[in-house]
CSV table of C-alpha atoms in Angstrom, one decimal:
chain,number,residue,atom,x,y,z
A,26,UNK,CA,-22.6,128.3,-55.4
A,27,UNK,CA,-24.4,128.6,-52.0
A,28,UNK,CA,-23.4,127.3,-48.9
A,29,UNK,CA,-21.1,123.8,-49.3
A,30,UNK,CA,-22.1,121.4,-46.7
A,31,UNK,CA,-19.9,118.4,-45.9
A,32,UNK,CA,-22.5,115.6,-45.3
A,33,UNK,CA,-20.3,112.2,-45.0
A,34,UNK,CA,-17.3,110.9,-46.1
A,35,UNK,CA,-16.1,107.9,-48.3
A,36,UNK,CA,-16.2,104.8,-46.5
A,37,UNK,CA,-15.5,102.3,-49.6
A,38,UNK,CA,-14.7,102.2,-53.4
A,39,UNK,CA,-15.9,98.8,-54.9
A,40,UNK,CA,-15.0,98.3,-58.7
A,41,UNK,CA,-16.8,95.1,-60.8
A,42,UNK,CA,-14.7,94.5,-63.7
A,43,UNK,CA,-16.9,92.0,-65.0
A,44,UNK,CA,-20.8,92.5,-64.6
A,45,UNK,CA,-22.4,90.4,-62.2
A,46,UNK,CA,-19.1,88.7,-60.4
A,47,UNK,CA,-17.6,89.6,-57.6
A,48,UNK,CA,-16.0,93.7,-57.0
A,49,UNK,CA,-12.9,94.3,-56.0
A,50,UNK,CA,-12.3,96.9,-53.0
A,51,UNK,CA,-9.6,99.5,-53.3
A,52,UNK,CA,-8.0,102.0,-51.9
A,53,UNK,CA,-8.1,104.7,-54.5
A,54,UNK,CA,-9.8,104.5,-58.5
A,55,UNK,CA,-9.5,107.2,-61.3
A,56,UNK,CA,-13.0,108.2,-62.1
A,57,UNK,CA,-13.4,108.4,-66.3
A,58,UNK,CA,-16.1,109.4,-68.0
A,59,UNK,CA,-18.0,106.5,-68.2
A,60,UNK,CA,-17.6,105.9,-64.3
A,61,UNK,CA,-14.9,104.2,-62.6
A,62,UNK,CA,-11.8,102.7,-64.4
A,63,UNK,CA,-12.6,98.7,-65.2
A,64,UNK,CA,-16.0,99.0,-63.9
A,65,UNK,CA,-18.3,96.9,-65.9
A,66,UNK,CA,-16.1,96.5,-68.6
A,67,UNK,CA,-16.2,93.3,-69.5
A,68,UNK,CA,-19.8,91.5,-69.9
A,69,UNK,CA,-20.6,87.9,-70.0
A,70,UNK,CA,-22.8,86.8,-73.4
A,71,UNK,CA,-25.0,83.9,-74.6
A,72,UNK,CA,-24.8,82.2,-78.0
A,73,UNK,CA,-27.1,85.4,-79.3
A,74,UNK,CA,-25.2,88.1,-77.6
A,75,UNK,CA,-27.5,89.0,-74.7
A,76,UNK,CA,-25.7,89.5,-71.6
A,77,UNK,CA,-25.6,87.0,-69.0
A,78,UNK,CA,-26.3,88.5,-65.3
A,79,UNK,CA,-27.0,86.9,-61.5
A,80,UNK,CA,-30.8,87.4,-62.7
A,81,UNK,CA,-30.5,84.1,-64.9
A,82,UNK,CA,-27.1,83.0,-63.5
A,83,UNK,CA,-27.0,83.5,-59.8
A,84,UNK,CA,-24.2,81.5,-59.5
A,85,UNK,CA,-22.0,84.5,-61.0
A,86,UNK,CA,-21.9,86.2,-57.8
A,87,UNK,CA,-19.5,83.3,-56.7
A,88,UNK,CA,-16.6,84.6,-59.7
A,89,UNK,CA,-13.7,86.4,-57.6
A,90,UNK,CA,-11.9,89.2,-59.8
A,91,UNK,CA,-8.2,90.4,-59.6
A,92,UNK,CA,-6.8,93.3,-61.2
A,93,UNK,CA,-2.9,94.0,-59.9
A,94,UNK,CA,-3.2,96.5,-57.7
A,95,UNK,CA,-1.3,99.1,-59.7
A,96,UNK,CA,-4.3,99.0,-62.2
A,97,UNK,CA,-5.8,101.9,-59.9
A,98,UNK,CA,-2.8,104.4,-59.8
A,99,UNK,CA,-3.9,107.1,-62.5
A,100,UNK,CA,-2.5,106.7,-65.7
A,101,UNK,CA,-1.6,103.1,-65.1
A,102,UNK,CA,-1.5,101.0,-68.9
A,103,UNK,CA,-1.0,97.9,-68.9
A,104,UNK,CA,1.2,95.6,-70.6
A,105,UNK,CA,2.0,91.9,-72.0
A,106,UNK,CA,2.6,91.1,-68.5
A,107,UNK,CA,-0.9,92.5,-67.4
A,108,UNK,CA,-3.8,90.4,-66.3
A,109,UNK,CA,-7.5,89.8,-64.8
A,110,UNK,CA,-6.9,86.6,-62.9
A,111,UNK,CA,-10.7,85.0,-62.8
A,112,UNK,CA,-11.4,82.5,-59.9
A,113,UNK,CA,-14.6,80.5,-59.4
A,114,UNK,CA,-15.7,77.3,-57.2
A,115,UNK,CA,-14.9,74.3,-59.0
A,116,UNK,CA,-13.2,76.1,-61.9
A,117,UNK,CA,-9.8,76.1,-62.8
A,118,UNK,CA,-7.6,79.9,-62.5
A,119,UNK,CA,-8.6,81.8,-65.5
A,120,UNK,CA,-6.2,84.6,-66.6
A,121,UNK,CA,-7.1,87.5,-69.3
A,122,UNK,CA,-4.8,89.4,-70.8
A,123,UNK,CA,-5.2,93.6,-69.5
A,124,UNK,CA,-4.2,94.3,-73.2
A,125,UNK,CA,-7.0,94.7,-75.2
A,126,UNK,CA,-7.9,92.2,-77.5
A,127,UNK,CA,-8.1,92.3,-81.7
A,128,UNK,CA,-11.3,90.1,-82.6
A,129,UNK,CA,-14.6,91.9,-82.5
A,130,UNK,CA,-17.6,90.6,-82.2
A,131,UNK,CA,-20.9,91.9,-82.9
A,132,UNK,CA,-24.4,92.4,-82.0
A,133,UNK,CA,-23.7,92.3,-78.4
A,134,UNK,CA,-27.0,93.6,-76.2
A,135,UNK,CA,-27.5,94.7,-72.6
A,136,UNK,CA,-30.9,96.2,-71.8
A,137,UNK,CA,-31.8,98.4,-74.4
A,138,UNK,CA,-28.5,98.8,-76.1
A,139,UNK,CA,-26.4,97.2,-78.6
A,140,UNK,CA,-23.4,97.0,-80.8
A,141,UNK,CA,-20.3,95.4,-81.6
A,142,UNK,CA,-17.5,94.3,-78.7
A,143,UNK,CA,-14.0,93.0,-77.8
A,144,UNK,CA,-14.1,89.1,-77.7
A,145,UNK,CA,-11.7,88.0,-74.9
A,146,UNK,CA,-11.4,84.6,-77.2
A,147,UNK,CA,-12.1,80.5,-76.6
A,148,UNK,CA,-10.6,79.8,-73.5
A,149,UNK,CA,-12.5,82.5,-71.6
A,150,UNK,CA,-15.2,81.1,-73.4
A,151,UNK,CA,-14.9,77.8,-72.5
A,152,UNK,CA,-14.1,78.4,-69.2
A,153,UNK,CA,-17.2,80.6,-68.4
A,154,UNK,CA,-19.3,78.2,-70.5
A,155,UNK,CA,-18.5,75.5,-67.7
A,156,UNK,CA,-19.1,77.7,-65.6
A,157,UNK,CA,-22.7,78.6,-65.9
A,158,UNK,CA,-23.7,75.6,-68.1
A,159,UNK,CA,-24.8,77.7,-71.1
A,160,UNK,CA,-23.0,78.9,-74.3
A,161,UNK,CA,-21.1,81.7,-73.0
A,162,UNK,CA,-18.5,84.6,-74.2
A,163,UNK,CA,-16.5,87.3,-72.3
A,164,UNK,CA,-16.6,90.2,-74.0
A,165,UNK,CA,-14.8,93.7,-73.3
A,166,UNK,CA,-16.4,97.1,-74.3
A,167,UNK,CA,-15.0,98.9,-77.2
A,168,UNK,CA,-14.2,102.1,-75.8
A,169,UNK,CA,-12.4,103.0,-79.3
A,170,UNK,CA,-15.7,102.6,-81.7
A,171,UNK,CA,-18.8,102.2,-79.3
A,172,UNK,CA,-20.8,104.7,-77.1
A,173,UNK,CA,-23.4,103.5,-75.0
A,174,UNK,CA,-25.4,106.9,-73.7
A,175,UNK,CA,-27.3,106.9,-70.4
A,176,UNK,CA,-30.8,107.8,-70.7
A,177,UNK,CA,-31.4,111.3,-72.1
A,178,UNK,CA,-34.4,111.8,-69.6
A,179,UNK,CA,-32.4,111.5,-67.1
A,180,UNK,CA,-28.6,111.8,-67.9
A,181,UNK,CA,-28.6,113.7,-71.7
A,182,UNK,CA,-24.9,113.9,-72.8
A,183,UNK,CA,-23.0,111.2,-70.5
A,184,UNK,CA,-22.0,107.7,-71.6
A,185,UNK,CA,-21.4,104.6,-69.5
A,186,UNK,CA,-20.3,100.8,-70.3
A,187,UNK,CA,-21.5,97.9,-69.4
A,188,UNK,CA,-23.3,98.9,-65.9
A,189,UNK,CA,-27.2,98.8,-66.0
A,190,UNK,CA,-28.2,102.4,-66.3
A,191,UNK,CA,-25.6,104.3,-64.9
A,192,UNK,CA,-22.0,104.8,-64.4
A,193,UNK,CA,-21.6,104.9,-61.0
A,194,UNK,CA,-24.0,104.0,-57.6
A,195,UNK,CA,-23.7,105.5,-54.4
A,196,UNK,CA,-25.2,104.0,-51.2
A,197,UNK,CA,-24.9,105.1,-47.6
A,198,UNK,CA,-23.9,103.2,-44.5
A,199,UNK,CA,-26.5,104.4,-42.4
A,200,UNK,CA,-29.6,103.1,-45.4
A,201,UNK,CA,-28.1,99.7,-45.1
A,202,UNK,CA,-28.4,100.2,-41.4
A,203,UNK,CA,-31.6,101.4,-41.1
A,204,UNK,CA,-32.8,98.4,-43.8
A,205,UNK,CA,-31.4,95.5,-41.4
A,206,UNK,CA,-33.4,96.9,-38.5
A,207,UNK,CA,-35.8,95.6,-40.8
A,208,UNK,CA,-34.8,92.1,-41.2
A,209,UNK,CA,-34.4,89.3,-39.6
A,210,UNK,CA,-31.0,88.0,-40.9
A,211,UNK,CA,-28.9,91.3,-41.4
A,212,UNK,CA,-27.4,91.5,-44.7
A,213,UNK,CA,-24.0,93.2,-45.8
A,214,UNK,CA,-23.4,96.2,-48.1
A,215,UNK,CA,-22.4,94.0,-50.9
A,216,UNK,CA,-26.1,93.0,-51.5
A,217,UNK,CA,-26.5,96.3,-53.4
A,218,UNK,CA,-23.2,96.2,-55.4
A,219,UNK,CA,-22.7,100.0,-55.0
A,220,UNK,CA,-19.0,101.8,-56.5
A,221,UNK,CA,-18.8,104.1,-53.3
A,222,UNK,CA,-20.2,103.9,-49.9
A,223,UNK,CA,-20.5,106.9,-47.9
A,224,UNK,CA,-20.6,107.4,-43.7
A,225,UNK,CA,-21.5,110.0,-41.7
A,226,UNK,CA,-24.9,110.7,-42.9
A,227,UNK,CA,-28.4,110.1,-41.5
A,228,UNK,CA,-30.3,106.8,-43.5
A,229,UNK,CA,-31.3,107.7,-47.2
A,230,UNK,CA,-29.5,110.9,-47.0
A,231,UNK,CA,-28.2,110.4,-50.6
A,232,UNK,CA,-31.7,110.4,-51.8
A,233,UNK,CA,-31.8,114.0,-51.5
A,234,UNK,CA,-28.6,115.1,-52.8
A,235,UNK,CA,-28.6,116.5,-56.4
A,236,UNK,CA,-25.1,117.7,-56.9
A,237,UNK,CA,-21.7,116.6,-54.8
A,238,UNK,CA,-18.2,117.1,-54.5
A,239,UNK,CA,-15.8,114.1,-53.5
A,240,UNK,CA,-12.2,115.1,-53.8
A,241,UNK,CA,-12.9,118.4,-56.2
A,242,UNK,CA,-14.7,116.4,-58.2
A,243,UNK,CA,-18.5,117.3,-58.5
A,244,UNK,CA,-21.2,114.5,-59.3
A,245,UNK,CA,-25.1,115.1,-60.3
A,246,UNK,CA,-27.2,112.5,-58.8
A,247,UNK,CA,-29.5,111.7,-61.7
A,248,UNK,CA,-31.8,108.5,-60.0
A,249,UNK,CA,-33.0,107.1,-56.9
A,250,UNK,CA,-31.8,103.3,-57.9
A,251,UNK,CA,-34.7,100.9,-58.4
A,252,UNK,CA,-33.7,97.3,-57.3
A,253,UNK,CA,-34.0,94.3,-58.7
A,254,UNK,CA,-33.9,90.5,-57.9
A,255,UNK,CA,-30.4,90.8,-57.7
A,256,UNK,CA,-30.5,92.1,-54.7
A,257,UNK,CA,-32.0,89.2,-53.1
A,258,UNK,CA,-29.1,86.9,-54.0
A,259,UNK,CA,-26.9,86.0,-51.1
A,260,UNK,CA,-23.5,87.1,-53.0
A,261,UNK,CA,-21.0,85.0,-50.3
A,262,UNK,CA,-23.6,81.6,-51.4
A,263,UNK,CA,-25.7,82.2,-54.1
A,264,UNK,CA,-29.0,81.8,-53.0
A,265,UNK,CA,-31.8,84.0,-53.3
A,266,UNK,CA,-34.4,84.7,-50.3
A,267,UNK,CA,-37.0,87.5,-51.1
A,268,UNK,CA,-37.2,88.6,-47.8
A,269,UNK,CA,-35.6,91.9,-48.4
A,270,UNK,CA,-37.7,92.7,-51.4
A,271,UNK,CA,-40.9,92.4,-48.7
A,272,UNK,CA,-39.1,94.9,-46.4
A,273,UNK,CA,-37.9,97.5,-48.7
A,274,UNK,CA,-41.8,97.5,-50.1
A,275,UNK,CA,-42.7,98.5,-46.4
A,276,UNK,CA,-41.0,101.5,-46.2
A,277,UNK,CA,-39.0,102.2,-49.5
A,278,UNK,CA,-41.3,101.3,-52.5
A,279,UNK,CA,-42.7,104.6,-54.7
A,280,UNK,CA,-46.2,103.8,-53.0
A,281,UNK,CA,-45.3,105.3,-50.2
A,282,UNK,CA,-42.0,107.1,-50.9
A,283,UNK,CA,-43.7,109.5,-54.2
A,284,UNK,CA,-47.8,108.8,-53.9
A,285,UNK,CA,-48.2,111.5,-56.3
A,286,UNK,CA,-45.9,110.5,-59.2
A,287,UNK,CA,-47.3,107.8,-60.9
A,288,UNK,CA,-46.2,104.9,-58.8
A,289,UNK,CA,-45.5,101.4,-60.0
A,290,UNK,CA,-44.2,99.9,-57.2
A,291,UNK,CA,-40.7,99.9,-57.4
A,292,UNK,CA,-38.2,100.3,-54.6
A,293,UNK,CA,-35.4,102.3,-54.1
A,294,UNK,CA,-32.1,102.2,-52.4
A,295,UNK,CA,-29.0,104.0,-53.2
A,296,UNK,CA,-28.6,107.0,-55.9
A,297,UNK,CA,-27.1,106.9,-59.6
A,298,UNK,CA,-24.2,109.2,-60.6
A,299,UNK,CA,-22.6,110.6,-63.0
A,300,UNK,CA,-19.3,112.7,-63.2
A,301,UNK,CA,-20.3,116.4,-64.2
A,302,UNK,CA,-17.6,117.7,-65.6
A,303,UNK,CA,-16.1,114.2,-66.6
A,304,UNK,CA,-14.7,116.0,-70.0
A,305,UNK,CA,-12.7,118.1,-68.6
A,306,UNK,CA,-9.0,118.0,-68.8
A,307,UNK,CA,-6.1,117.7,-66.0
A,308,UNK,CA,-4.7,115.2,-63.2
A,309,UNK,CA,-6.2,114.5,-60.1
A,310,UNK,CA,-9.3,112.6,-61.3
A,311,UNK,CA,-9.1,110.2,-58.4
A,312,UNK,CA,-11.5,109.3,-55.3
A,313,UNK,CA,-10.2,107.7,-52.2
A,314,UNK,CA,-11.1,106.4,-48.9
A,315,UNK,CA,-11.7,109.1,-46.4
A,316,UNK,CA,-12.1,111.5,-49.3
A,317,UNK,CA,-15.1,114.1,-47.3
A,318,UNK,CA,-18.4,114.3,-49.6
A,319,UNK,CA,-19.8,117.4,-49.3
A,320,UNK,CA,-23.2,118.6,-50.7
A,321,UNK,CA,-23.9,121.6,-53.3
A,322,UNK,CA,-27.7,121.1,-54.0
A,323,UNK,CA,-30.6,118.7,-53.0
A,324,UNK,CA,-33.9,118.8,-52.9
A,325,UNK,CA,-36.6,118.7,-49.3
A,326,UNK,CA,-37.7,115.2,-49.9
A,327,UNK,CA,-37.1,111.9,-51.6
A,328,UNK,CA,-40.8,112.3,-53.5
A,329,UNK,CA,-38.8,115.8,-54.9
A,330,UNK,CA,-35.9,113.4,-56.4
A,331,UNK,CA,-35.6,111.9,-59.9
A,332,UNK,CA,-36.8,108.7,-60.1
């Protein structure tokens, strides 16, 4: 295995239930094998079953999740008495049942994949309809009868839900740092809407790491993570300014990052996941705060890493 060298340690664990609202900061999550327990799991859905993000509805980034607090303990199920309690400006308390829902509904799409999903019925459709001001449905992901496999270039044989690309994002504390020397207005982590944030490390450390253990629990880092306009939406008010997206394209775009691999542009902050050895069986599959993060593999440069 080579020399194990403990590089940072975990500074926060942010879960987003639904995609696009608000996370939820914990303590401690069990790590499955499509990411994080209740990440992504629920989507939001126009009339013609293409997801509904902060891309087209900014405003999301204003919906407040709850999950009760044992939902996090491993091996937690819940029951009748289970909810997601959904808050919103201007919206009356929703509350979903944690049970999972009968109805299906079907051709449900984010990016390039789709199938068939749990429909969380009218009243969370009503109520997110008002909400945005567009036909809408919350949907769940049917872990029984749908896969949804992460991109075999870079990920062949792992699976996540809802989430973009990948099941889980790791950012550091000391990239975000480095960006707001940068800016003008500094910005908080949330901006990048990352599952674990690391200290500890120098800035953009994590784009060199290729394989890490958090808690005996070894991850492959599979992508540097291209951003998006998201990213420029203020998530405490809503409101987009592209002034990060001009800064990170100073010093963090493939143009100057990887000059020699076909660049497009694109810039990069924080590093894709997955769980290598996520079917494995056994207890213990949990990741905490303060857990160390400690390095197996990487690679001399960030032009070396997958992208």
């Amino acid at each position: 295995m080579g020399e194990v060298i403990a590089a940072a340690k975990v500074k926060s664990i942010v879960i987003y239930p639904i995609k696009s609202c608000r996370g939820i900061s914990v303590l401690q999550a069990p790590v499955t094998s499509t990411g994080f327990r209740w990440d992504r799991q629920w989507v939001i859905v126009n009339e013609k079953g293409r997801m509904y993000t902060q891309r087209v509805a900014p405003n999301l980034a204003l919906v407040e999740i709850e999950l009760p607090n044992e939902a996090f303990a491993e091996g937690w199920e819940p029951s009748s008495n289970s909810f997601m309690v959904i808050r919103a400006p201007g919206m009356d308390l929703l509350k979903v049942s944690l049970v999972k829902p009968r109805a299906i509904i079907d051709d449900v799409s984010v990016w390039e994949w789709s199938g068939s999903a749990l429909d969380e019925g009218d009243e969370a459709a009503e109520w997110f309809s008002n909400y945005i001001g567009k036909t809408s449905r919350l949907v769940r992901f049917d872990t029984v009868s749908q896969t949804r496999s992460t991109n075999p270039d870079y990920a062949p044989g792992y699976k996540t839900m809802f989430s973009d690309e990948f099941p889980i994002l790791l950012i550091s504390q000391g990239s975000l740092d480095d960006l707001n020397m940068h800016l003008k207005e500094q910005i908080p982590i949330d901006r990048f809407r990352a599952n674990i944030v690391v200290e500890g490390c120098k800035p953009f450390s994590e784009d060199l790491w290729k394989e890490i253990i958090i808690n005996k629990l070894t991850f492959c880092s599979v992508k540097l993570c291209s951003r998006c306009k998201v990213t420029t939406i203020n998530q405490q008010t809503a409101v987009a300014n592209p002034e990060l997206t001009e800064a990170l394209k100073g010093f963090r775009s493939d143009i100057i990052l990887r000059p020699n691999n076909n660049p497009k542009g694109k810039v990069y902050m924080g590093q894709n996941l997955v769980w290598k050895d996520c079917y494995g069986e056994g207890n213990g599959k949990v990741i905490r705060l303060g857990d160390p993060v400690s390095v197996l593999r990487q690679v001399s440069s960030t032009a070396d890493a997958a992208a």
